[in-house]
Amino acid sequence: ALRFFELPLPEKQKPAFHWGQQADAQLQLLARYIQTVARDVRKLCLAEPRCVHVRAPCYILGDLHGNYQDLIAFEKALWRIGLALSPANFLFLGDYVDRGQHSLEVITYLLAQKALCPGKIVLLRGNHEMRVQNSYPAYNPCFKASCTNVFGDTLGTQVWECINAAFDVFPLAAIVDGSIFCTHGGIPSSEVLPRGPGCRGVKHLVSQINRIPKDLPQPDPSQRDGNQLAWDLMWNDPAPTEQGDDAKGEGAVATDGFGPNTGRGTAHMFSAKALEGFLRDFGLSHLVRAHEVRKAGFQVQQHSQMVTIFSSSGYCGASNEASCILACEGKIRFIRLEHSLQPALFSLASKAAA
């Protein structure tokens, strides 16, 4: 179905990346298929821990935000022969939906891949993988609108809810080869995850994350049944530095290296000192996270101990690029999508450049 969506069919007046005119019966079949896959993936994720161990070689992708064209460009560059035959594993850091034009298609593709190759692909939960976010009309379009635009209000809302039920059980963190900590937002504050004697080492970190409920429809700690640790992992940001970023600088954090995330109005921000302590206490080497757009698609930060990765180019009309990471043999390599300046009609004309 997604290959049909991708292809231009001039004889049917269907442009590329469009469903064209479909009979109600066909749309109902497609919706039923998506719901079935979402339910299957929910069962798979319920069987996974909240912090997943992933072996290298591993490709790590950041925010996609409904950018189906870039997702397919990554496919053609990195797993053209299919995930099952690739020697690498694949880790996606969340924010699959909202703001882009093809949220439904992006998450449908990823859910289908997870169902086909559950041991090869890990889908983490980002801050947009929750109902209050992905139904916000100002995202233009939000994920709910993407579903209702294809299926209509009633059926589209059912598909949206079914996929959100899968989001509710997505893991919240991953550790690659026992050393690279990966999550959507950032490291949790010391108030949420205390340090000290008996509270160190990677096993302790994993055990604390795995205590987060597996089914978490509402992670917001200000709401009933919310969870502050999950919220920090999904929402936290690095504190802006006085040298470069346009905010108050690391002076806004407390002595433990954490402070309120004033830019987002929720969760925390963390300094380079806080990250250094986190990595030292839990026996880790690096943090890889997403959550923030970067001009080149990636940025090395906080004394080269953290990488922010973003995998959707042209985000909200900006001129940023899309990148991903290859973690292999103890090294982190960056891969950037290079789009040709004048692509042929409907052609992605993309390649990967290390």
Short mmCIF file of C-alpha atoms in Angstrom, two decimals:
data_model
loop_
_atom_site.label_atom_id
_atom_site.label_comp_id
_atom_site.label_asym_id
_atom_site.label_seq_id
_atom_site.Cartn_x
_atom_site.Cartn_y
_atom_site.Cartn_z
CA ALA A 1 0.00 0.00 0.00
CA LEU A 2 2.80 2.43 0.83
CA ARG A 3 4.58 1.71 -2.45
CA PHE A 4 1.36 2.64 -4.22
CA PHE A 5 1.28 5.85 -2.17
CA GLU A 6 4.86 6.69 -3.26
CA LEU A 7 4.43 6.22 -7.01
CA PRO A 8 3.06 8.74 -9.50
CA LEU A 9 0.31 7.28 -11.68
CA PRO A 10 -0.44 9.86 -14.40
CA GLU A 11 -3.03 7.62 -16.05
CA LYS A 12 -5.03 7.77 -12.80
CA GLN A 13 -4.18 11.41 -12.16
CA LYS A 14 -2.42 10.37 -8.95
CA PRO A 15 0.73 12.32 -8.03
CA ALA A 16 3.56 10.78 -6.05
CA PHE A 17 3.14 10.65 -2.28
CA HIS A 18 -0.62 10.74 -2.51
CA TRP A 19 -3.37 8.15 -2.08
CA GLY A 20 -5.42 9.41 -5.01
CA GLN A 21 -9.16 8.82 -5.20
CA GLN A 22 -10.02 5.65 -3.27
CA ALA A 23 -13.37 3.95 -2.78
CA ASP A 24 -14.67 3.77 0.78
CA ALA A 25 -14.21 0.00 0.81
CA GLN A 26 -10.51 0.36 -0.05
CA LEU A 27 -9.99 2.97 2.66
CA GLN A 28 -11.69 0.73 5.20
CA LEU A 29 -9.40 -2.15 4.26
CA LEU A 30 -6.33 0.06 4.57
CA ALA A 31 -7.48 1.39 7.94
CA ARG A 32 -8.13 -2.14 9.19
CA TYR A 33 -4.65 -3.20 8.08
CA ILE A 34 -2.99 -0.27 9.85
CA GLN A 35 -4.94 -0.97 13.04
CA THR A 36 -3.98 -4.65 12.94
CA VAL A 37 -0.30 -3.81 12.54
CA ALA A 38 -0.50 -1.22 15.34
CA ARG A 39 -2.06 -3.78 17.69
CA ASP A 40 0.63 -6.32 16.79
CA VAL A 41 3.39 -3.79 17.48
CA ARG A 42 1.76 -2.84 20.78
CA LYS A 43 2.04 -6.49 21.84
CA LEU A 44 5.69 -6.60 20.74
CA CYS A 45 6.56 -3.44 22.68
CA LEU A 46 4.76 -4.63 25.80
CA ALA A 47 7.21 -7.54 25.81
CA GLU A 48 10.20 -5.17 25.60
CA PRO A 49 11.82 -3.45 28.59
CA ARG A 50 11.52 0.32 28.93
CA CYS A 51 15.28 0.53 28.32
CA VAL A 52 16.35 -1.67 25.42
CA HIS A 53 19.85 -3.02 24.83
CA VAL A 54 20.92 -2.71 21.18
CA ARG A 55 24.00 -4.21 19.57
CA ALA A 56 26.21 -2.40 17.06
CA PRO A 57 26.47 -1.88 14.18
CA CYS A 58 23.43 0.31 14.61
CA TYR A 59 21.93 3.17 12.61
CA ILE A 60 20.33 5.81 14.82
CA LEU A 61 17.75 8.24 13.40
CA GLY A 62 16.25 11.29 15.08
CA ASP A 63 13.04 13.26 14.52
CA LEU A 64 11.20 12.46 11.28
CA HIS A 65 8.05 14.56 11.86
CA GLY A 66 6.03 13.21 8.97
CA ASN A 67 8.80 13.58 6.38
CA TYR A 68 8.14 10.47 4.32
CA GLN A 69 10.40 11.54 1.48
CA ASP A 70 13.44 11.67 3.77
CA LEU A 71 12.52 8.36 5.38
CA ILE A 72 12.46 6.69 1.96
CA ALA A 73 15.73 8.41 1.07
CA PHE A 74 17.28 6.84 4.17
CA GLU A 75 15.81 3.50 3.16
CA LYS A 76 17.38 3.68 -0.29
CA ALA A 77 20.74 4.68 1.17
CA LEU A 78 20.93 2.42 4.20
CA TRP A 79 18.60 -0.59 3.93
CA ARG A 80 17.71 -0.85 0.26
CA ILE A 81 17.72 -4.66 0.45
CA GLY A 82 15.46 -4.60 3.50
CA LEU A 83 15.96 -4.48 7.24
CA ALA A 84 15.92 -8.26 7.56
CA LEU A 85 18.99 -8.65 5.33
CA SER A 86 20.93 -5.70 6.73
CA PRO A 87 23.84 -6.55 9.08
CA ALA A 88 22.93 -3.50 11.21
CA ASN A 89 20.25 -2.80 13.76
CA PHE A 90 18.07 0.31 13.58
CA LEU A 91 17.15 2.65 16.41
CA PHE A 92 14.63 5.47 15.96
CA LEU A 93 14.54 8.14 18.67
CA GLY A 94 10.93 9.30 18.40
CA ASP A 95 8.88 12.22 17.06
CA TYR A 96 7.63 10.36 14.01
CA VAL A 97 4.54 12.51 13.60
CA ASP A 98 3.24 16.12 13.52
CA ARG A 99 4.16 19.16 11.42
CA GLY A 100 5.16 17.17 8.33
CA GLN A 101 2.72 16.33 5.54
CA HIS A 102 2.86 12.54 5.88
CA SER A 103 2.70 11.60 9.56
CA LEU A 104 0.32 8.71 8.92
CA GLU A 105 2.53 7.20 6.24
CA VAL A 106 5.76 7.59 8.24
CA ILE A 107 4.43 5.81 11.31
CA THR A 108 2.66 3.17 9.21
CA TYR A 109 5.96 2.38 7.48
CA LEU A 110 7.81 2.10 10.80
CA LEU A 111 5.10 0.00 12.44
CA ALA A 112 5.12 -2.37 9.48
CA GLN A 113 8.91 -2.70 9.65
CA LYS A 114 8.71 -3.38 13.39
CA ALA A 115 6.11 -6.08 12.81
CA LEU A 116 8.22 -7.69 10.08
CA CYS A 117 11.59 -7.45 11.86
CA PRO A 118 10.93 -6.99 15.58
CA GLY A 119 14.49 -7.88 16.56
CA LYS A 120 16.11 -5.45 14.10
CA ILE A 121 14.30 -2.20 14.84
CA VAL A 122 13.66 -0.30 18.07
CA LEU A 123 11.12 2.53 18.15
CA LEU A 124 11.55 4.90 21.10
CA ARG A 125 8.86 7.27 22.29
CA GLY A 126 9.29 11.00 21.73
CA ASN A 127 7.31 13.86 23.17
CA HIS A 128 4.99 13.87 20.13
CA GLU A 129 3.99 10.25 20.68
CA MET A 130 1.14 11.18 23.00
CA ARG A 131 -2.41 12.26 22.34
CA VAL A 132 -2.35 15.79 23.74
CA GLN A 133 0.58 16.63 21.46
CA ASN A 134 -0.37 14.89 18.24
CA SER A 135 -3.91 16.24 18.22
CA TYR A 136 -2.85 19.89 18.56
CA PRO A 137 -4.33 21.68 15.51
CA ALA A 138 -1.63 24.38 15.35
CA TYR A 139 0.95 21.82 14.26
CA ASN A 140 -0.64 22.13 10.82
CA PRO A 141 -1.04 19.31 10.25
CA CYS A 142 -1.08 17.37 13.49
CA PHE A 143 -1.07 13.59 13.38
CA LYS A 144 -4.80 13.35 14.10
CA ALA A 145 -5.51 15.63 11.13
CA SER A 146 -3.28 13.46 8.94
CA CYS A 147 -5.42 10.45 9.84
CA THR A 148 -8.78 12.17 9.36
CA ASN A 149 -7.66 13.74 6.06
CA VAL A 150 -7.16 10.25 4.64
CA PHE A 151 -9.94 8.29 6.32
CA GLY A 152 -12.53 10.86 7.39
CA ASP A 153 -13.41 11.90 10.92
CA THR A 154 -14.80 8.68 12.36
CA LEU A 155 -12.48 6.11 10.81
CA GLY A 156 -9.49 8.46 10.99
CA THR A 157 -9.99 9.01 14.72
CA GLN A 158 -10.13 5.24 15.24
CA VAL A 159 -6.82 4.80 13.40
CA TRP A 160 -5.27 7.68 15.34
CA GLU A 161 -6.34 6.19 18.67
CA CYS A 162 -5.12 2.70 17.74
CA ILE A 163 -1.67 4.00 16.81
CA ASN A 164 -1.52 6.09 19.99
CA ALA A 165 -2.24 2.91 21.96
CA ALA A 166 0.97 1.55 20.42
CA PHE A 167 2.81 4.78 21.31
CA ASP A 168 1.73 4.28 24.93
CA VAL A 169 4.00 1.24 25.23
CA PHE A 170 7.03 2.32 23.16
CA PRO A 171 10.34 2.04 25.06
CA LEU A 172 11.81 5.26 26.42
CA ALA A 173 15.56 4.64 26.18
CA ALA A 174 18.16 2.36 24.64
CA ILE A 175 21.82 1.59 25.29
CA VAL A 176 24.01 0.67 22.34
CA ASP A 177 26.80 -1.81 23.14
CA GLY A 178 26.53 -1.03 26.83
CA SER A 179 28.01 2.46 26.45
CA ILE A 180 25.93 4.86 24.31
CA PHE A 181 22.80 6.06 26.08
CA CYS A 182 20.02 6.98 23.66
CA THR A 183 16.72 8.69 24.36
CA HIS A 184 14.54 11.30 22.73
CA GLY A 185 15.04 14.27 25.07
CA GLY A 186 17.87 13.98 27.53
CA ILE A 187 19.20 12.70 30.81
CA PRO A 188 16.87 12.83 33.83
CA SER A 189 17.48 15.30 36.61
CA SER A 190 19.19 14.23 39.82
CA GLU A 191 15.91 14.77 41.69
CA VAL A 192 14.19 12.25 39.47
CA LEU A 193 17.09 9.77 39.31
CA PRO A 194 19.19 10.14 42.49
CA ARG A 195 22.92 9.43 42.40
CA GLY A 196 25.14 8.17 45.19
CA PRO A 197 26.47 4.95 46.76
CA GLY A 198 24.43 2.00 45.59
CA CYS A 199 22.84 4.09 42.85
CA ARG A 200 25.48 3.80 40.17
CA GLY A 201 26.38 1.62 37.24
CA VAL A 202 24.51 0.86 34.06
CA LYS A 203 22.52 -1.96 35.68
CA HIS A 204 21.09 0.44 38.24
CA LEU A 205 20.17 2.94 35.51
CA VAL A 206 18.44 0.28 33.45
CA SER A 207 16.57 -1.06 36.47
CA GLN A 208 15.22 2.40 37.32
CA ILE A 209 14.02 3.06 33.77
CA ASN A 210 12.47 -0.40 33.60
CA ARG A 211 10.34 0.50 36.63
CA ILE A 212 8.40 2.96 34.48
CA PRO A 213 4.98 1.44 33.73
CA LYS A 214 4.93 -0.33 30.40
CA ASP A 215 1.56 1.15 29.47
CA LEU A 216 1.73 4.93 29.95
CA PRO A 217 -1.10 6.76 28.16
CA GLN A 218 -0.40 10.00 30.04
CA PRO A 219 3.29 10.52 30.92
CA ASP A 220 2.78 14.09 32.19
CA PRO A 221 3.69 14.01 35.93
CA SER A 222 1.26 16.84 36.61
CA GLN A 223 -1.56 14.49 35.63
CA ARG A 224 -2.85 11.40 37.36
CA ASP A 225 -0.69 8.32 36.68
CA GLY A 226 2.04 10.46 35.07
CA ASN A 227 5.73 9.65 35.46
CA GLN A 228 8.48 12.24 35.97
CA LEU A 229 11.31 9.95 34.82
CA ALA A 230 9.53 9.19 31.56
CA TRP A 231 8.75 12.90 31.14
CA ASP A 232 12.40 13.92 31.60
CA LEU A 233 13.58 11.31 29.10
CA MET A 234 11.06 12.57 26.54
CA TRP A 235 11.35 16.33 27.11
CA ASN A 236 14.71 17.38 28.61
CA ASP A 237 17.17 19.56 26.69
CA PRO A 238 20.83 20.51 27.09
CA ALA A 239 21.29 23.89 28.72
CA PRO A 240 22.33 26.56 26.19
CA THR A 241 25.93 27.68 26.55
CA GLU A 242 26.86 31.27 27.11
CA GLN A 243 29.18 31.13 24.11
CA GLY A 244 26.72 30.12 21.48
CA ASP A 245 23.07 29.57 22.19
CA ASP A 246 20.41 32.22 22.45
CA ALA A 247 19.15 31.81 26.00
CA LYS A 248 20.24 32.45 29.55
CA GLY A 249 23.25 30.17 29.44
CA GLU A 250 24.32 27.47 31.86
CA GLY A 251 24.09 29.94 34.71
CA ALA A 252 20.36 29.18 34.69
CA VAL A 253 20.99 25.69 36.11
CA ALA A 254 21.51 24.86 39.78
CA THR A 255 24.67 23.49 41.35
CA ASP A 256 23.70 19.94 40.38
CA GLY A 257 23.70 21.02 36.71
CA PHE A 258 19.93 20.93 36.21
CA GLY A 259 17.38 23.69 35.92
CA PRO A 260 13.84 24.34 34.71
CA ASN A 261 13.40 24.05 30.95
CA THR A 262 12.07 27.56 30.44
CA GLY A 263 12.18 27.27 26.66
CA ARG A 264 9.56 24.53 26.65
CA GLY A 265 7.80 25.41 29.87
CA THR A 266 8.16 21.86 31.21
CA ALA A 267 10.76 19.31 32.31
CA HIS A 268 14.44 20.20 32.80
CA MET A 269 17.61 21.29 31.04
CA PHE A 270 21.03 19.92 31.91
CA SER A 271 24.57 21.29 31.72
CA ALA A 272 27.74 19.68 30.41
CA LYS A 273 28.75 19.12 34.04
CA ALA A 274 25.52 17.25 34.72
CA LEU A 275 26.00 15.08 31.64
CA GLU A 276 29.60 14.31 32.58
CA GLY A 277 28.46 13.19 36.03
CA PHE A 278 25.63 11.10 34.59
CA LEU A 279 27.92 9.28 32.17
CA ARG A 280 30.56 8.72 34.87
CA ASP A 281 28.11 7.48 37.49
CA PHE A 282 26.41 5.02 35.17
CA GLY A 283 29.47 3.82 33.25
CA LEU A 284 28.51 5.26 29.87
CA SER A 285 30.51 7.05 27.17
CA HIS A 286 28.04 9.23 25.23
CA LEU A 287 24.50 10.52 25.04
CA VAL A 288 22.71 10.43 21.68
CA ARG A 289 19.40 12.29 21.61
CA ALA A 290 17.03 14.05 19.18
CA HIS A 291 14.30 16.56 20.10
CA GLU A 292 15.90 19.70 18.56
CA VAL A 293 16.39 20.72 14.94
CA ARG A 294 20.00 21.21 13.83
CA LYS A 295 21.17 23.03 10.70
CA ALA A 296 23.42 20.20 9.52
CA GLY A 297 21.11 17.49 10.86
CA PHE A 298 23.42 16.84 13.79
CA GLN A 299 25.51 18.65 16.38
CA VAL A 300 28.25 17.47 18.73
CA GLN A 301 27.84 19.23 22.08
CA GLN A 302 28.83 19.32 25.74
CA HIS A 303 32.54 18.52 25.49
CA SER A 304 31.90 16.01 22.68
CA GLN A 305 29.98 13.72 25.02
CA MET A 306 26.58 14.36 23.45
CA VAL A 307 25.19 14.26 19.93
CA THR A 308 21.87 15.75 18.86
CA ILE A 309 20.54 14.10 15.70
CA PHE A 310 17.68 15.31 13.48
CA SER A 311 16.50 13.29 10.49
CA SER A 312 13.96 15.53 8.76
CA SER A 313 15.20 18.14 6.28
CA GLY A 314 13.39 21.39 5.54
CA TYR A 315 11.70 21.24 8.92
CA CYS A 316 8.79 23.71 9.12
CA GLY A 317 10.15 25.50 6.05
CA ALA A 318 13.70 25.87 7.39
CA SER A 319 16.84 25.01 5.42
CA ASN A 320 18.17 22.31 7.75
CA GLU A 321 19.52 19.00 6.51
CA ALA A 322 18.68 15.46 7.62
CA SER A 323 21.27 13.16 9.19
CA CYS A 324 21.62 9.91 11.03
CA ILE A 325 24.34 8.09 12.97
CA LEU A 326 26.14 4.81 12.46
CA ALA A 327 27.46 3.41 15.74
CA CYS A 328 30.03 0.77 14.86
CA GLU A 329 33.28 -0.59 16.31
CA GLY A 330 33.26 1.89 19.16
CA LYS A 331 32.91 4.89 16.84
CA ILE A 332 30.10 7.27 15.97
CA ARG A 333 29.89 8.20 12.30
CA PHE A 334 27.56 10.81 10.84
CA ILE A 335 25.61 10.23 7.63
CA ARG A 336 23.87 13.14 5.93
CA LEU A 337 21.27 13.05 3.19
CA GLU A 338 22.35 15.12 0.20
CA HIS A 339 19.44 16.17 -1.97
CA SER A 340 20.22 17.35 -5.49
CA LEU A 341 19.53 21.02 -6.09
CA GLN A 342 17.26 20.33 -9.07
CA PRO A 343 15.75 16.85 -8.64
CA ALA A 344 13.73 15.31 -11.40
CA LEU A 345 9.98 15.37 -11.03
CA PHE A 346 8.93 13.15 -8.11
CA SER A 347 12.54 11.97 -7.69
CA LEU A 348 14.23 12.05 -4.32
CA ALA A 349 17.63 12.22 -6.03
CA SER A 350 19.29 11.58 -2.71
CA LYS A 351 22.42 9.82 -1.53
CA ALA A 352 24.14 9.28 1.76
CA ALA A 353 27.38 11.10 2.45
CA ALA A 354 29.53 10.21 5.43
#
